[in-house]
Amino acid sequence: MNLLKKYWLVLLFAIAIGSVIVINYVSGSQTEENAGAPRIPEEISSSQFVSPDSHETDKDKTKIYVDVKGNVKQPGVYQIDSGKRVSDVIELSGGFLDTAEKNAVNLAQKVHDEMVIIVPEKGEETSQKIPLDPTEEKLRLNGAAEEELTTLTGIGPSKAAAIVQYREENGDFQQMEELLNVSGIGATTLEKIESEILIP
């Protein structure tokens, strides 16, 4: 009888040990599976989200005034963000009239403060030079198209294209000396045209 009792005690003890081993094995397997599973990122809060617009500089947000004249539906002075294009201002003015010579307007050109955009009538020639006083006219370098730049002394089509390219890649000119960084323009050329242009 005692032998049978001892047998049952040993058997129960073995079952208990086996149960502990099985439980530890299962728990360890689940831990490894969880460790290998990809971690699901927490939802990004609104305070962590960075909008592309947040990278705008103060310069981009500066308000400027542009005067639109000629063959547009609503000519007038418009307030617009710095860095916008002529196409944006034309859109604000209601768009071109049917009589407008659209090819005479550089829609890709960046606008600047106090800029005057003249939309000519079909067949009409115009120059976007801005008069500074009754006896003299100067060309705004930052607002001039290639065709207008060729009216400057010593500036042909290739140099005009180089000026526009430099302006598009580096932004508006801030001082006369920056023209020396343009391919094909040296001190002699700068001396010839500095009395004919206006910066900024």
Short mmCIF file of C-alpha atoms in Angstrom, two decimals:
data_model
loop_
_atom_site.label_atom_id
_atom_site.label_comp_id
_atom_site.label_asym_id
_atom_site.label_seq_id
_atom_site.Cartn_x
_atom_site.Cartn_y
_atom_site.Cartn_z
CA MET A 1 0.00 0.00 0.00
CA ASN A 2 2.80 2.39 0.90
CA LEU A 3 4.56 1.50 -2.32
CA LEU A 4 1.46 2.36 -4.35
CA LYS A 5 1.11 5.68 -2.52
CA LYS A 6 4.73 6.54 -3.25
CA TYR A 7 4.17 5.65 -6.88
CA TRP A 8 1.25 8.08 -7.17
CA LEU A 9 3.23 10.85 -5.44
CA VAL A 10 6.12 10.42 -7.87
CA LEU A 11 3.70 10.42 -10.80
CA LEU A 12 1.96 13.62 -9.63
CA PHE A 13 5.33 15.29 -9.08
CA ALA A 14 6.43 14.34 -12.58
CA ILE A 15 3.19 15.69 -14.06
CA ALA A 16 3.67 18.99 -12.18
CA ILE A 17 7.25 19.33 -13.42
CA GLY A 18 6.14 18.56 -16.97
CA SER A 19 3.38 21.16 -16.79
CA VAL A 20 5.84 23.84 -15.66
CA ILE A 21 8.20 22.98 -18.52
CA VAL A 22 5.39 23.12 -21.10
CA ILE A 23 4.12 26.47 -19.79
CA ASN A 24 7.62 27.99 -19.88
CA TYR A 25 8.18 26.70 -23.41
CA VAL A 26 4.90 28.15 -24.71
CA SER A 27 5.55 31.52 -23.02
CA GLY A 28 9.06 31.68 -24.48
CA SER A 29 7.79 30.93 -27.99
CA GLN A 30 5.20 33.71 -27.81
CA THR A 31 7.83 36.17 -26.59
CA GLU A 32 10.11 35.35 -29.53
CA GLU A 33 7.23 35.71 -31.98
CA ASN A 34 6.34 39.12 -30.57
CA ALA A 35 9.97 40.21 -30.72
CA GLY A 36 10.24 39.24 -34.38
CA ALA A 37 6.95 40.84 -35.43
CA PRO A 38 7.14 44.31 -37.01
CA ARG A 39 6.30 47.09 -34.63
CA ILE A 40 3.24 49.09 -35.59
CA PRO A 41 4.07 52.78 -35.26
CA GLU A 42 1.95 54.87 -33.00
CA GLU A 43 -0.42 57.27 -34.65
CA ILE A 44 1.27 60.57 -35.43
CA SER A 45 -0.30 63.35 -33.46
CA SER A 46 -1.20 66.62 -35.10
CA SER A 47 1.59 68.32 -33.17
CA GLN A 48 4.18 65.98 -34.73
CA PHE A 49 2.93 66.31 -38.31
CA VAL A 50 4.99 68.75 -40.36
CA SER A 51 3.14 70.35 -43.21
CA PRO A 52 5.14 71.13 -46.38
CA ASP A 53 3.90 74.70 -46.07
CA SER A 54 5.69 75.04 -42.72
CA HIS A 55 9.00 75.24 -44.59
CA GLU A 56 8.01 78.49 -46.26
CA THR A 57 10.34 81.31 -45.43
CA ASP A 58 9.26 84.77 -44.35
CA LYS A 59 10.39 85.97 -47.76
CA ASP A 60 7.92 83.60 -49.46
CA LYS A 61 5.07 85.00 -47.34
CA THR A 62 5.84 88.68 -48.05
CA LYS A 63 2.94 90.49 -49.68
CA ILE A 64 3.70 92.58 -52.75
CA TYR A 65 1.63 94.74 -55.09
CA VAL A 66 1.46 94.22 -58.86
CA ASP A 67 -0.29 96.49 -61.37
CA VAL A 68 -1.98 94.72 -64.29
CA LYS A 69 -2.90 96.81 -67.32
CA GLY A 70 -4.22 96.22 -70.79
CA ASN A 71 -6.21 93.36 -72.21
CA VAL A 72 -7.31 91.48 -69.09
CA LYS A 73 -10.84 91.17 -67.76
CA GLN A 74 -10.21 93.10 -64.54
CA PRO A 75 -7.19 95.44 -64.75
CA GLY A 76 -5.94 96.87 -61.49
CA VAL A 77 -3.51 96.60 -58.60
CA TYR A 78 -3.36 93.19 -56.93
CA GLN A 79 -1.81 92.05 -53.67
CA ILE A 80 -0.04 88.70 -53.97
CA ASP A 81 2.60 86.62 -52.21
CA SER A 82 6.22 87.18 -53.16
CA GLY A 83 7.55 84.39 -55.34
CA LYS A 84 4.38 84.01 -57.39
CA ARG A 85 4.38 84.05 -61.19
CA VAL A 86 2.83 86.35 -63.78
CA SER A 87 0.34 83.56 -64.54
CA ASP A 88 -0.97 83.82 -60.95
CA VAL A 89 -1.58 87.56 -61.30
CA ILE A 90 -3.27 87.14 -64.68
CA GLU A 91 -5.57 84.58 -63.08
CA LEU A 92 -6.43 87.03 -60.29
CA SER A 93 -7.29 89.64 -62.91
CA GLY A 94 -9.86 87.33 -64.47
CA GLY A 95 -7.70 86.10 -67.33
CA PHE A 96 -6.95 87.38 -70.82
CA LEU A 97 -9.47 89.07 -73.07
CA ASP A 98 -9.98 87.60 -76.53
CA THR A 99 -8.10 90.60 -77.91
CA ALA A 100 -4.97 89.94 -75.80
CA GLU A 101 -1.62 89.14 -77.39
CA LYS A 102 -0.85 86.27 -75.01
CA ASN A 103 2.51 85.45 -76.56
CA ALA A 104 3.83 88.87 -75.52
CA VAL A 105 3.50 87.99 -71.82
CA ASN A 106 5.98 85.76 -70.00
CA LEU A 107 3.63 83.78 -67.75
CA ALA A 108 6.51 81.93 -66.06
CA GLN A 109 8.21 85.12 -64.88
CA LYS A 110 8.34 85.76 -61.13
CA VAL A 111 6.65 88.95 -60.00
CA HIS A 112 8.15 91.61 -57.73
CA ASP A 113 6.84 94.54 -55.75
CA GLU A 114 5.65 97.52 -57.84
CA MET A 115 5.80 95.42 -61.00
CA VAL A 116 3.69 96.55 -63.94
CA ILE A 117 2.33 93.86 -66.26
CA ILE A 118 1.08 95.22 -69.57
CA VAL A 119 -0.98 92.85 -71.71
CA PRO A 120 -0.99 94.30 -75.23
CA GLU A 121 -3.67 93.95 -77.85
CA LYS A 122 -3.07 91.61 -80.75
CA GLY A 123 -0.69 93.22 -83.22
CA GLU A 124 0.37 95.89 -80.72
CA GLU A 125 4.00 96.24 -79.67
CA THR A 126 4.85 97.09 -76.09
CA SER A 127 7.78 97.35 -73.74
CA GLN A 128 7.56 96.61 -70.06
CA LYS A 129 10.11 99.24 -69.18
CA ILE A 130 9.12 101.25 -66.15
CA PRO A 131 9.70 105.01 -66.26
CA LEU A 132 11.49 106.45 -63.27
CA ASP A 133 11.25 110.10 -64.27
CA PRO A 134 9.96 112.09 -67.29
CA THR A 135 13.35 112.20 -69.03
CA GLU A 136 14.72 108.74 -68.42
CA GLU A 137 13.60 105.14 -68.51
CA LYS A 138 15.30 102.21 -66.83
CA LEU A 139 14.60 98.53 -67.10
CA ARG A 140 13.87 96.52 -63.96
CA LEU A 141 16.39 93.72 -64.25
CA ASN A 142 14.43 91.32 -62.05
CA GLY A 143 11.25 91.69 -64.06
CA ALA A 144 12.57 91.91 -67.61
CA ALA A 145 12.05 89.17 -70.18
CA GLU A 146 14.82 88.05 -72.54
CA GLU A 147 13.50 90.22 -75.38
CA GLU A 148 13.59 93.30 -73.16
CA LEU A 149 17.11 92.58 -71.94
CA THR A 150 18.39 92.63 -75.52
CA THR A 151 17.51 96.35 -75.66
CA LEU A 152 20.33 97.03 -73.18
CA THR A 153 23.70 98.18 -74.49
CA GLY A 154 25.96 95.23 -75.28
CA ILE A 155 23.37 92.58 -74.35
CA GLY A 156 22.55 90.16 -77.14
CA PRO A 157 20.28 87.09 -77.09
CA SER A 158 22.89 84.80 -75.49
CA LYS A 159 23.70 87.20 -72.64
CA ALA A 160 20.01 87.93 -72.11
CA ALA A 161 19.32 84.20 -71.82
CA ALA A 162 22.22 83.85 -69.37
CA ILE A 163 20.80 86.65 -67.19
CA VAL A 164 17.36 85.02 -67.09
CA GLN A 165 18.87 81.61 -66.32
CA TYR A 166 20.97 83.02 -63.48
CA ARG A 167 17.92 84.80 -62.08
CA GLU A 168 15.81 81.63 -62.17
CA GLU A 169 18.52 79.55 -60.49
CA ASN A 170 19.65 82.06 -57.85
CA GLY A 171 16.68 84.35 -57.33
CA ASP A 172 16.33 88.07 -57.98
CA PHE A 173 19.39 90.28 -58.25
CA GLN A 174 20.00 92.34 -55.12
CA GLN A 175 22.91 94.49 -56.34
CA MET A 176 24.61 95.44 -59.60
CA GLU A 177 27.78 93.48 -58.85
CA GLU A 178 25.86 90.19 -59.00
CA LEU A 179 25.75 90.58 -62.78
CA LEU A 180 29.47 89.78 -62.84
CA ASN A 181 28.51 86.23 -61.85
CA VAL A 182 26.56 85.83 -65.09
CA SER A 183 28.38 84.03 -67.88
CA GLY A 184 29.55 86.46 -70.57
CA ILE A 185 29.17 89.63 -68.52
CA GLY A 186 32.30 91.40 -67.34
CA ALA A 187 33.13 94.74 -65.79
CA THR A 188 33.02 96.55 -69.15
CA THR A 189 29.52 95.32 -69.97
CA LEU A 190 28.31 96.10 -66.46
CA GLU A 191 29.62 99.65 -66.76
CA LYS A 192 27.67 100.10 -70.00
CA ILE A 193 24.32 98.89 -68.69
CA GLU A 194 24.27 99.98 -65.04
CA SER A 195 22.76 103.33 -66.01
CA GLU A 196 20.03 101.55 -67.99
CA ILE A 197 18.79 99.10 -65.36
CA LEU A 198 17.14 99.19 -61.97
CA ILE A 199 17.82 96.76 -59.12
CA PRO A 200 15.82 95.51 -57.34
#
